[in-house]
XYZ file of N, CA and C in Angstrom:
738
model
N 217.076 -29.104 11.490
C 217.044 -28.212 12.711
C 215.979 -27.184 13.038
N 215.349 -27.158 14.049
C 214.362 -26.456 14.599
C 214.353 -25.140 14.770
N 213.776 -23.796 14.605
C 213.791 -22.724 15.559
C 212.408 -23.041 16.164
N 212.326 -22.311 17.491
C 211.377 -22.563 18.362
C 211.389 -21.350 19.303
N 209.895 -20.951 19.489
C 209.549 -19.852 20.052
C 208.353 -20.319 20.959
N 208.081 -19.489 22.218
C 207.112 -19.845 23.194
C 206.674 -18.700 24.041
N 205.029 -18.581 24.443
C 204.874 -17.544 24.936
C 203.269 -17.809 25.596
N 203.044 -17.480 27.018
C 201.783 -17.378 27.602
C 201.661 -16.037 27.737
N 200.199 -15.730 27.933
C 199.410 -14.664 28.479
C 198.688 -14.749 29.204
N 198.315 -14.127 30.464
C 197.054 -14.051 30.726
C 195.829 -13.568 30.030
N 196.044 -12.411 29.444
C 195.049 -11.969 28.626
C 194.559 -10.647 29.300
N 193.327 -10.322 29.095
C 193.002 -8.854 29.590
C 191.768 -8.953 30.456
N 191.341 -10.516 30.924
C 189.828 -10.133 31.405
C 190.108 -11.369 32.532
N 190.852 -12.538 32.428
C 190.943 -13.713 33.555
C 191.525 -13.187 34.315
N 191.448 -13.594 35.819
C 192.353 -13.361 36.973
C 193.534 -14.120 37.279
N 193.775 -15.524 36.288
C 194.947 -16.182 36.561
C 194.944 -16.905 35.430
N 196.421 -17.250 34.885
C 196.898 -18.009 33.674
C 196.500 -19.504 33.705
N 195.590 -20.040 33.182
C 195.267 -21.774 33.517
C 196.081 -22.213 32.246
N 196.661 -21.636 31.409
C 197.528 -22.297 30.487
C 198.821 -22.862 30.703
N 199.365 -23.758 29.957
C 200.798 -24.038 30.286
C 201.204 -24.933 28.854
N 202.517 -24.475 29.147
C 203.417 -25.467 27.632
C 204.604 -25.411 27.974
N 205.414 -26.559 27.408
C 206.672 -27.116 27.685
C 207.519 -27.261 26.164
N 208.651 -27.283 25.873
C 209.245 -27.486 24.888
C 210.673 -28.174 25.185
N 210.864 -29.332 24.930
C 212.410 -29.822 25.117
C 212.780 -31.001 23.828
N 214.251 -30.471 23.865
C 214.602 -31.756 22.754
C 215.155 -33.085 23.631
N 214.866 -34.307 23.033
C 215.259 -35.249 23.665
C 216.809 -35.782 23.499
N 217.697 -35.863 24.407
C 219.021 -36.133 24.445
C 219.348 -37.455 24.140
N 218.165 -38.304 24.334
C 218.447 -39.709 23.815
C 218.210 -40.157 22.449
N 217.086 -39.326 21.620
C 216.865 -39.428 20.482
C 216.729 -38.467 19.423
N 217.068 -37.342 20.278
C 217.072 -36.144 19.193
C 215.693 -35.661 18.593
N 214.524 -35.829 19.228
C 213.102 -35.718 18.910
C 213.005 -34.293 19.544
N 212.189 -33.379 18.872
C 211.961 -32.105 19.705
C 210.535 -32.501 20.043
N 210.186 -32.229 21.357
C 208.785 -32.762 21.982
C 208.241 -30.907 22.339
N 206.938 -31.072 22.079
C 206.136 -29.525 22.626
C 204.753 -30.110 23.040
N 204.453 -29.373 24.129
C 202.829 -29.604 24.560
C 202.315 -28.539 24.727
N 201.110 -28.036 24.618
C 200.379 -26.996 25.216
C 199.133 -27.345 25.832
N 198.879 -27.021 26.758
C 197.570 -27.109 27.403
C 196.995 -25.939 28.284
N 195.474 -26.176 27.722
C 194.410 -25.087 28.363
C 193.658 -25.764 29.491
N 194.061 -25.473 30.874
C 193.241 -25.754 32.376
C 191.750 -25.310 32.260
N 191.078 -26.129 33.188
C 189.666 -25.751 32.979
C 189.419 -26.098 34.785
N 188.718 -25.527 35.576
C 188.126 -26.192 36.815
C 188.240 -24.933 38.043
N 187.984 -23.848 37.336
C 187.733 -22.894 38.613
C 189.052 -22.647 38.843
N 188.881 -21.813 40.439
C 190.272 -20.959 40.641
C 191.387 -22.282 41.323
N 192.434 -22.185 41.000
C 193.432 -23.097 41.050
C 193.147 -23.897 40.213
N 192.112 -24.953 40.121
C 191.841 -26.249 39.506
C 192.711 -26.045 38.094
N 192.364 -25.344 37.146
C 192.545 -25.228 35.604
C 194.057 -25.384 35.974
N 194.656 -24.043 36.534
C 196.123 -23.937 36.502
C 196.853 -24.953 36.583
N 196.393 -25.581 37.806
C 197.167 -27.063 38.347
C 197.134 -28.640 37.301
N 195.623 -28.461 36.466
C 195.182 -29.320 35.394
C 196.429 -28.952 34.648
N 196.560 -27.930 33.846
C 197.569 -27.777 32.635
C 198.728 -28.196 32.794
N 199.669 -27.894 34.354
C 200.553 -27.654 34.679
C 200.857 -29.220 34.993
N 200.048 -30.007 35.677
C 200.212 -31.672 35.631
C 200.183 -32.328 34.224
N 199.469 -32.048 33.544
C 199.193 -32.723 32.244
C 200.867 -32.365 31.388
N 201.016 -30.900 31.124
C 202.391 -30.737 30.508
C 203.526 -31.662 31.031
N 203.413 -31.920 32.515
C 204.831 -32.205 32.753
C 204.739 -33.609 32.950
N 203.461 -34.179 32.970
C 203.387 -36.011 32.760
C 203.699 -36.148 31.353
N 203.124 -35.519 30.699
C 203.366 -35.584 29.076
C 204.878 -35.624 28.956
N 205.504 -34.683 29.028
C 206.883 -34.142 28.992
C 207.670 -35.446 29.442
N 207.380 -35.520 30.546
C 208.476 -36.588 31.306
C 208.599 -37.823 30.400
N 206.871 -38.429 30.172
C 206.877 -39.684 29.683
C 207.275 -39.961 28.540
N 207.313 -38.742 27.573
C 208.160 -38.927 26.041
C 209.323 -38.993 26.263
N 210.319 -38.217 27.126
C 211.341 -37.997 27.634
C 212.365 -39.430 27.893
N 211.069 -40.090 28.749
C 211.750 -41.440 29.338
C 211.712 -42.440 28.240
N 210.821 -42.373 27.297
C 210.431 -43.205 26.198
C 210.937 -43.260 24.766
N 211.362 -41.999 24.458
C 211.802 -41.769 23.181
C 213.189 -42.548 23.031
N 213.520 -43.199 21.885
C 214.747 -43.834 21.400
C 215.183 -43.373 20.109
N 216.477 -43.290 19.589
C 216.722 -43.249 18.559
C 216.152 -44.426 17.788
N 215.955 -44.170 16.330
C 215.983 -45.234 15.488
C 214.671 -45.781 15.613
N 213.951 -45.268 16.315
C 212.424 -45.830 16.643
C 211.490 -45.467 15.350
N 210.475 -46.378 14.761
C 209.620 -45.988 13.515
C 208.730 -45.108 14.289
N 207.930 -44.471 13.428
C 206.899 -43.388 13.455
C 205.429 -44.081 14.141
N 205.523 -45.453 13.611
C 204.287 -46.017 14.529
C 204.926 -45.992 16.096
N 206.090 -46.414 16.421
C 206.383 -46.680 17.657
C 206.350 -45.084 18.428
N 206.464 -44.203 17.550
C 206.579 -42.843 18.172
C 205.216 -42.098 18.640
N 203.980 -43.094 17.212
C 202.736 -42.477 18.024
C 202.171 -43.280 19.089
N 202.917 -44.622 19.323
C 202.477 -45.087 20.384
C 203.138 -44.318 21.814
N 204.285 -43.948 21.580
C 204.650 -43.189 22.569
C 204.123 -42.564 22.919
N 203.576 -41.353 21.859
C 202.680 -40.186 22.532
C 201.477 -40.294 22.835
N 200.612 -41.241 22.448
C 199.281 -41.625 23.216
C 199.530 -42.477 24.701
N 200.331 -43.080 24.851
C 201.128 -43.449 26.121
C 201.277 -41.941 26.894
N 201.874 -41.240 26.088
C 201.999 -39.603 26.995
C 200.846 -39.126 27.372
N 199.831 -39.092 26.441
C 198.888 -38.260 26.794
C 197.909 -39.490 27.755
N 197.753 -40.549 27.671
C 197.242 -41.349 28.956
C 198.096 -40.839 30.122
N 199.185 -40.855 30.245
C 200.032 -40.716 31.498
C 199.434 -39.067 31.989
N 199.580 -38.212 31.215
C 198.686 -36.896 31.546
C 197.713 -37.084 32.100
N 196.658 -37.690 31.404
C 195.344 -37.913 31.813
C 195.081 -38.376 33.150
N 195.945 -39.494 33.602
C 196.190 -40.092 34.781
C 196.303 -39.017 35.945
N 197.342 -38.301 35.579
C 197.989 -37.392 36.529
C 196.928 -36.422 36.945
N 196.254 -36.142 36.319
C 195.118 -34.820 36.413
C 194.285 -35.940 37.460
N 193.711 -36.504 36.707
C 192.415 -37.422 37.113
C 192.820 -37.935 38.703
N 194.042 -38.499 38.757
C 194.110 -38.981 40.051
C 194.591 -37.908 41.153
N 194.790 -36.672 40.619
C 195.177 -35.532 41.715
C 193.654 -34.730 42.164
N 192.860 -34.863 41.079
C 191.641 -34.623 41.538
C 190.705 -35.438 42.487
N 191.003 -36.931 42.125
C 190.499 -37.824 43.195
C 190.957 -37.641 44.483
N 192.025 -36.861 44.550
C 193.027 -37.352 45.751
C 192.416 -35.734 46.799
N 191.781 -34.881 46.148
C 191.137 -33.621 46.701
C 190.083 -33.248 46.137
N 188.839 -33.246 47.071
C 187.472 -33.124 46.632
C 187.250 -31.801 46.015
N 188.269 -30.919 46.304
C 187.970 -29.459 46.012
C 188.320 -29.252 44.326
N 188.858 -30.236 43.921
C 189.379 -30.198 42.450
C 188.674 -30.881 41.791
N 187.578 -31.905 42.495
C 186.587 -32.475 41.501
C 186.240 -31.887 39.937
N 186.822 -32.815 39.051
C 186.093 -31.808 37.639
C 186.931 -31.280 36.750
N 188.485 -31.002 37.397
C 189.485 -30.459 36.817
C 189.798 -31.066 35.444
N 190.133 -30.219 34.649
C 190.251 -30.823 33.353
C 191.397 -29.809 32.672
N 191.928 -30.435 31.342
C 192.868 -29.517 30.492
C 192.331 -30.085 28.877
N 192.718 -29.198 28.208
C 192.643 -29.754 26.568
C 194.216 -30.262 26.672
N 194.696 -30.552 25.444
C 196.074 -30.563 25.113
C 196.494 -31.279 23.841
N 197.383 -30.492 23.068
C 197.688 -30.154 21.871
C 199.075 -30.599 21.838
N 199.999 -31.238 21.134
C 201.494 -31.738 21.311
C 201.718 -31.719 19.969
N 203.090 -31.824 19.597
C 203.723 -32.367 18.818
C 205.075 -32.933 19.090
N 205.603 -34.533 18.447
C 206.813 -34.855 18.514
C 207.223 -34.752 16.997
N 208.853 -34.145 17.220
C 209.136 -33.834 15.771
C 210.766 -34.348 15.468
N 211.025 -35.027 14.151
C 212.377 -35.194 13.721
C 212.583 -35.156 12.607
N 213.754 -34.417 12.261
C 213.803 -34.600 10.307
C 212.721 -34.321 9.961
N 211.708 -33.345 10.091
C 210.903 -32.556 9.555
C 209.712 -33.733 9.356
N 209.368 -34.736 10.217
C 208.216 -35.126 10.347
C 207.702 -35.231 11.365
N 206.335 -35.129 11.980
C 205.867 -34.752 13.037
C 205.071 -35.456 13.428
N 204.381 -35.872 14.686
C 203.369 -36.835 15.077
C 202.474 -35.604 16.228
N 201.270 -35.734 16.023
C 200.683 -34.646 16.632
C 199.176 -35.223 17.355
N 199.138 -34.839 18.723
C 198.211 -35.499 19.052
C 197.098 -34.309 19.780
N 195.915 -34.745 19.977
C 195.166 -33.430 20.923
C 193.948 -33.778 21.467
N 193.420 -33.127 22.268
C 192.347 -33.361 23.114
C 191.681 -32.222 23.210
N 190.507 -32.166 23.062
C 189.658 -30.699 23.178
C 189.936 -29.535 22.259
N 189.964 -28.420 22.370
C 190.009 -27.530 21.236
C 191.164 -26.450 21.210
N 192.018 -26.831 21.807
C 193.718 -26.758 21.506
C 194.041 -26.964 20.172
N 194.888 -26.196 19.185
C 194.972 -26.404 17.968
C 196.570 -26.518 17.587
N 196.282 -27.557 16.306
C 197.775 -27.207 15.688
C 197.843 -26.707 14.001
N 198.672 -26.038 13.736
C 198.657 -25.198 12.572
C 199.471 -25.561 11.771
N 199.518 -25.841 10.352
C 200.745 -25.997 9.776
C 200.715 -24.530 8.547
N 201.878 -23.797 8.555
C 201.936 -22.657 7.555
C 203.163 -23.197 6.833
N 202.952 -23.355 5.180
C 203.417 -23.624 4.155
C 203.411 -22.656 2.726
N 204.526 -22.311 2.362
C 204.135 -21.057 1.189
C 203.197 -20.087 1.544
N 203.081 -19.891 2.438
C 202.213 -18.762 2.730
C 200.810 -19.110 2.758
N 200.393 -20.620 2.952
C 199.146 -20.689 3.371
C 198.973 -21.825 4.585
N 197.806 -21.328 5.404
C 197.540 -22.250 6.681
C 196.505 -23.303 6.500
N 197.019 -24.511 7.086
C 196.115 -25.482 7.199
C 195.958 -26.133 8.884
N 194.798 -26.207 9.256
C 194.652 -26.516 10.775
C 194.914 -28.001 10.378
N 195.621 -28.685 11.205
C 196.084 -29.946 11.213
C 195.211 -30.805 12.386
N 194.848 -30.504 13.093
C 193.916 -31.033 14.353
C 192.602 -30.807 14.106
N 191.296 -31.558 14.884
C 190.044 -31.406 14.770
C 189.839 -30.903 16.222
N 188.865 -30.020 16.307
C 188.338 -29.831 17.910
C 187.664 -30.822 18.462
N 187.628 -31.099 19.624
C 186.739 -31.835 20.074
C 185.720 -30.892 20.921
N 184.835 -30.452 20.171
C 183.512 -29.089 20.554
C 182.408 -29.373 20.204
N 181.584 -28.741 20.679
C 180.039 -28.487 20.098
C 179.991 -27.823 18.932
N 180.764 -26.681 18.821
C 180.766 -25.983 17.371
C 181.208 -26.648 16.357
N 182.469 -27.290 16.821
C 183.050 -28.094 15.822
C 182.036 -28.977 15.093
N 181.139 -29.646 15.941
C 180.461 -30.700 15.412
C 179.436 -30.070 14.986
N 178.808 -28.669 15.136
C 177.958 -27.815 14.066
C 178.223 -27.530 12.596
N 179.764 -27.128 13.265
C 180.016 -26.960 11.685
C 180.258 -28.013 10.527
N 180.588 -28.913 10.915
C 180.857 -30.494 10.489
C 179.421 -31.223 10.012
N 178.377 -30.722 10.911
C 176.860 -31.156 10.209
C 176.227 -30.171 9.389
N 177.122 -28.756 9.239
C 176.680 -27.873 8.509
C 175.540 -27.085 8.697
N 175.220 -27.204 10.221
C 174.390 -26.270 10.979
C 174.753 -25.025 11.142
N 176.055 -24.510 11.279
C 176.878 -23.226 11.038
C 178.434 -23.533 10.708
N 178.561 -21.833 10.029
C 179.605 -21.810 9.185
C 181.149 -21.622 10.315
N 182.397 -21.448 9.651
C 182.983 -21.065 10.507
C 183.151 -20.176 11.194
N 182.807 -19.038 10.234
C 182.852 -17.859 10.697
C 181.860 -17.472 12.084
N 180.272 -18.331 11.936
C 179.621 -18.269 13.016
C 180.389 -18.981 14.378
N 180.825 -20.152 13.973
C 181.452 -20.803 15.027
C 182.296 -19.866 15.954
N 183.270 -19.040 15.505
C 183.949 -18.261 16.170
C 183.277 -17.054 17.386
N 182.044 -16.670 17.024
C 180.990 -16.209 17.869
C 179.842 -16.662 18.461
N 180.092 -18.096 18.233
C 178.853 -18.634 18.942
C 178.801 -19.005 20.294
N 177.607 -18.790 20.902
C 177.520 -18.399 22.467
C 178.091 -20.176 22.842
N 178.290 -21.022 22.487
C 178.708 -22.035 23.025
C 179.792 -22.821 22.521
N 180.778 -21.486 21.861
C 182.311 -21.668 21.471
C 183.147 -22.332 22.349
N 183.110 -22.008 23.673
C 183.651 -22.874 24.935
C 183.616 -24.257 25.308
N 182.383 -24.623 24.827
C 181.773 -25.984 25.534
C 182.894 -27.492 24.425
N 183.598 -27.530 25.270
C 184.303 -29.043 24.774
C 183.684 -30.336 24.939
N 184.071 -31.305 23.933
C 183.330 -32.789 24.287
C 184.611 -33.704 24.874
N 185.650 -33.180 25.146
C 186.564 -34.174 25.253
C 187.443 -33.371 25.902
N 188.365 -33.998 27.375
C 189.322 -33.327 27.992
C 190.084 -34.435 28.766
N 190.998 -33.953 29.088
C 191.870 -34.845 29.962
C 191.645 -34.514 31.343
N 191.603 -35.748 32.295
C 191.132 -35.255 33.438
C 189.901 -35.592 34.373
N 188.936 -35.380 33.710
C 187.654 -35.529 34.371
C 187.124 -37.242 34.469
N 187.748 -37.731 33.632
C 187.474 -39.159 33.505
C 188.567 -40.325 33.831
N 188.499 -41.376 34.023
C 189.727 -42.295 34.375
C 190.749 -42.634 33.187
N 189.799 -42.449 31.857
C 190.601 -42.831 30.801
C 189.909 -41.434 29.607
N 191.161 -41.118 28.333
C 190.699 -40.061 27.882
C 191.378 -40.771 26.631
N 190.882 -40.333 25.462
C 191.489 -40.763 23.970
C 191.851 -39.496 23.149
N 193.150 -39.541 22.528
C 193.545 -38.140 21.831
C 193.345 -39.062 20.477
N 193.190 -37.879 19.871
C 193.289 -38.016 18.002
C 194.820 -37.842 17.962
N 195.039 -38.290 16.884
C 196.586 -38.663 16.337
C 196.593 -38.188 14.797
N 197.615 -37.429 14.049
C 197.832 -37.108 13.438
C 199.371 -37.034 12.992
N 199.448 -36.901 11.358
C 201.197 -36.927 11.015
C 201.094 -35.646 9.841
N 202.220 -35.122 10.237
C 202.587 -33.627 9.104
C 203.957 -33.553 8.660
N 204.175 -33.281 7.661
C 205.571 -33.112 7.200
C 206.163 -31.546 6.944
N 206.981 -31.338 7.628
C 207.413 -30.101 7.717
C 208.810 -29.623 6.763
N 208.712 -29.193 5.665
C 209.622 -28.636 4.859
C 210.566 -27.558 5.123
N 211.702 -27.257 4.793
C 212.303 -26.378 5.101
C 211.811 -25.013 5.017
N 211.831 -24.300 5.845
C 210.759 -22.928 5.972
C 209.398 -23.334 6.566
N 208.892 -24.147 6.598
C 207.717 -24.449 7.128
C 207.605 -23.881 8.461
N 206.457 -23.603 8.797
C 205.977 -23.168 10.422
C 205.104 -24.067 11.100
N 205.110 -24.486 12.082
C 204.085 -25.482 13.089
C 203.990 -24.513 14.350
N 202.665 -24.142 14.489
C 202.037 -23.491 15.536
C 200.900 -24.187 16.462
N 201.556 -24.488 17.803
C 200.404 -25.220 18.376
C 199.854 -23.840 19.233
N 198.473 -23.825 19.610
C 197.950 -22.749 20.667
C 196.942 -23.143 21.004
N 196.186 -22.498 22.199
C 195.201 -22.736 22.934
C 193.815 -21.233 22.314
N 192.735 -21.778 22.502
C 191.894 -21.002 21.983
C 191.524 -19.586 22.405
N 192.235 -19.373 23.213
C 192.838 -17.704 23.400
C 193.195 -17.012 22.184
N 194.161 -17.604 21.676
C 194.641 -16.969 20.288
C 193.234 -17.409 19.099
N 193.072 -18.513 19.060
C 191.997 -18.972 17.852
C 190.821 -18.203 17.875
N 190.348 -17.606 19.203
C 189.278 -16.555 19.305
C 188.919 -15.644 18.958
N 190.395 -14.754 19.087
C 190.551 -13.160 18.545
C 191.479 -13.513 17.521
N 191.964 -14.029 16.480
C 192.870 -13.928 15.721
C 192.581 -14.752 14.362
N 192.589 -14.560 13.488
C 191.750 -15.568 12.308
C 193.144 -16.198 11.680
N 192.680 -17.363 10.883
C 193.832 -18.235 10.458
C 194.520 -17.204 9.311
N 193.890 -16.568 8.636
C 194.971 -15.640 7.979
C 195.668 -14.537 8.675
N 195.093 -14.044 9.438
C 195.760 -13.182 10.194
C 196.980 -13.440 10.876
N 196.803 -15.077 11.128
C 198.014 -15.304 11.958
C 199.260 -15.753 10.773
N 198.937 -16.073 9.444
C 199.444 -16.375 8.368
C 200.483 -14.979 8.160
N 199.672 -13.850 7.888
C 199.894 -12.439 7.531
C 201.169 -11.859 8.595
N 200.913 -12.183 10.358
C 201.708 -11.838 11.466
C 202.761 -12.759 11.179
N 202.897 -14.034 10.880
C 204.219 -14.704 11.138
C 204.968 -14.733 9.723
N 204.135 -14.359 8.537
C 205.189 -14.385 7.443
C 205.723 -13.074 7.134
N 205.071 -12.099 7.624
C 205.588 -10.632 6.954
C 206.239 -9.937 8.296
N 206.437 -10.638 9.442
C 207.400 -9.937 10.451
C 208.501 -9.956 10.323
N 209.309 -8.933 10.011
C 210.789 -8.962 9.921
C 211.652 -9.426 11.207
N 211.348 -9.537 12.292
C 212.094 -10.219 13.635
C 211.630 -11.278 13.884
N 212.119 -12.541 13.789
C 211.798 -13.951 14.185
C 211.157 -13.669 15.931
N 211.737 -12.899 16.614
C 211.751 -13.154 18.013
C 210.376 -12.311 18.291
N 209.680 -11.558 17.188
C 208.612 -10.812 17.751
C 207.118 -11.081 17.012
N 207.689 -12.410 16.550
C 206.319 -12.920 15.842
C 205.096 -13.402 16.750
N 205.325 -13.986 17.486
C 204.438 -14.465 18.768
C 203.919 -13.263 19.655
N 205.054 -12.063 19.884
C 204.601 -10.998 20.109
C 203.629 -10.136 19.626
N 203.603 -10.242 18.001
C 202.387 -9.638 17.380
C 201.118 -10.120 17.351
N 201.348 -11.447 17.376
C 199.977 -12.239 17.581
C 199.313 -11.941 18.842
N 200.051 -11.858 19.937
C 199.514 -11.365 21.281
C 199.040 -10.116 21.585
N 199.852 -9.347 20.365
C 199.329 -7.741 20.701
C 197.776 -7.883 20.003
N 197.811 -8.638 18.825
C 196.599 -8.401 18.067
C 195.399 -9.081 18.941
N 195.800 -10.217 19.725
C 194.866 -10.570 20.432
C 193.939 -9.835 21.455
N 195.178 -8.845 22.295
C 194.733 -7.915 23.273
C 193.902 -6.700 22.617
N 194.465 -6.479 21.300
C 193.297 -5.398 20.722
C 191.908 -5.856 20.613
N 191.848 -7.321 20.452
C 190.460 -7.669 20.231
C 189.894 -8.013 21.513
N 190.733 -7.940 22.676
C 190.030 -7.566 23.906
C 190.645 -8.950 25.014
N 191.113 -9.996 24.213
C 191.712 -10.710 24.815
C 191.112 -11.715 25.973
N 189.711 -11.981 26.028
C 188.768 -12.261 26.682
C 189.695 -13.688 27.423
N 190.349 -14.606 26.977
C 190.952 -15.718 27.381
C 192.420 -15.664 27.583
N 193.477 -16.464 28.344
C 194.362 -16.755 28.492
C 194.899 -17.070 26.515
N 196.205 -16.544 26.884
C 196.500 -16.676 25.235
C 198.019 -17.512 25.200
N 198.058 -18.342 24.516
C 199.525 -19.505 24.605
C 199.947 -19.958 23.393
N 200.982 -19.973 22.992
C 201.230 -20.617 21.465
C 202.516 -21.041 21.510
N 203.317 -22.007 20.716
C 204.258 -22.378 20.625
C 204.512 -22.619 18.781
N 205.287 -22.043 18.643
C 205.733 -21.634 17.004
C 207.325 -22.270 16.976
N 206.988 -23.343 15.900
C 208.498 -23.623 15.281
C 208.422 -23.656 13.877
N 209.624 -23.336 13.472
C 210.006 -23.482 11.995
C 211.065 -24.245 11.845
N 211.080 -25.058 10.951
C 212.147 -25.873 10.319
C 213.371 -25.111 9.224
N 214.468 -24.899 9.878
C 215.381 -24.363 8.775
C 215.869 -25.103 7.617
């Protein structure tokens, strides 16, 4: 069984919240499905893109997940759902010239019996917290991630790099989009965190661990992360989904 929490906040600088998220449990299969998106594309465009992607991804997963599927089949379902999300955003932008170029990041998880399939496009992330240690499960599609991998800058320098918001892959701008896929195992007591860069850019990995592990009130854990992001200025929208395996 999974405990689940979610939150989204406009932050302290942006004029609208262009993030979106959803969590559902498939009645047909028992899988827990969660998705987080961070839209882009000017007034209205980013907000619409993230909402379209969340809805299309969730609808696709719930329509196709079945009991007794192999994990290879679940991975195929997830990839198909990402493609459906891309199509939803792309076709809506094509229908309205004012929305040209709108897009969104996506990070998702499909979980059953402690096993998870994750997908990501862009720089929204998934983390696993196990035994007080945090591991990033996804790889950003961004300029600074490439620079870190090349050894040109450090992880800490990436957090404050002037081009840290430049992503190299998104849903919506092109007719097709590829996502990266990962697998993870959640043992009892483990946490899975999906979040947008509005959290990552203001709260360090170790601070995430501290706030999640030390909080005495389960329902306040995400509130504590949001509070910390706002103490740092919260220049972007902040969205997170937190799951814990019982």
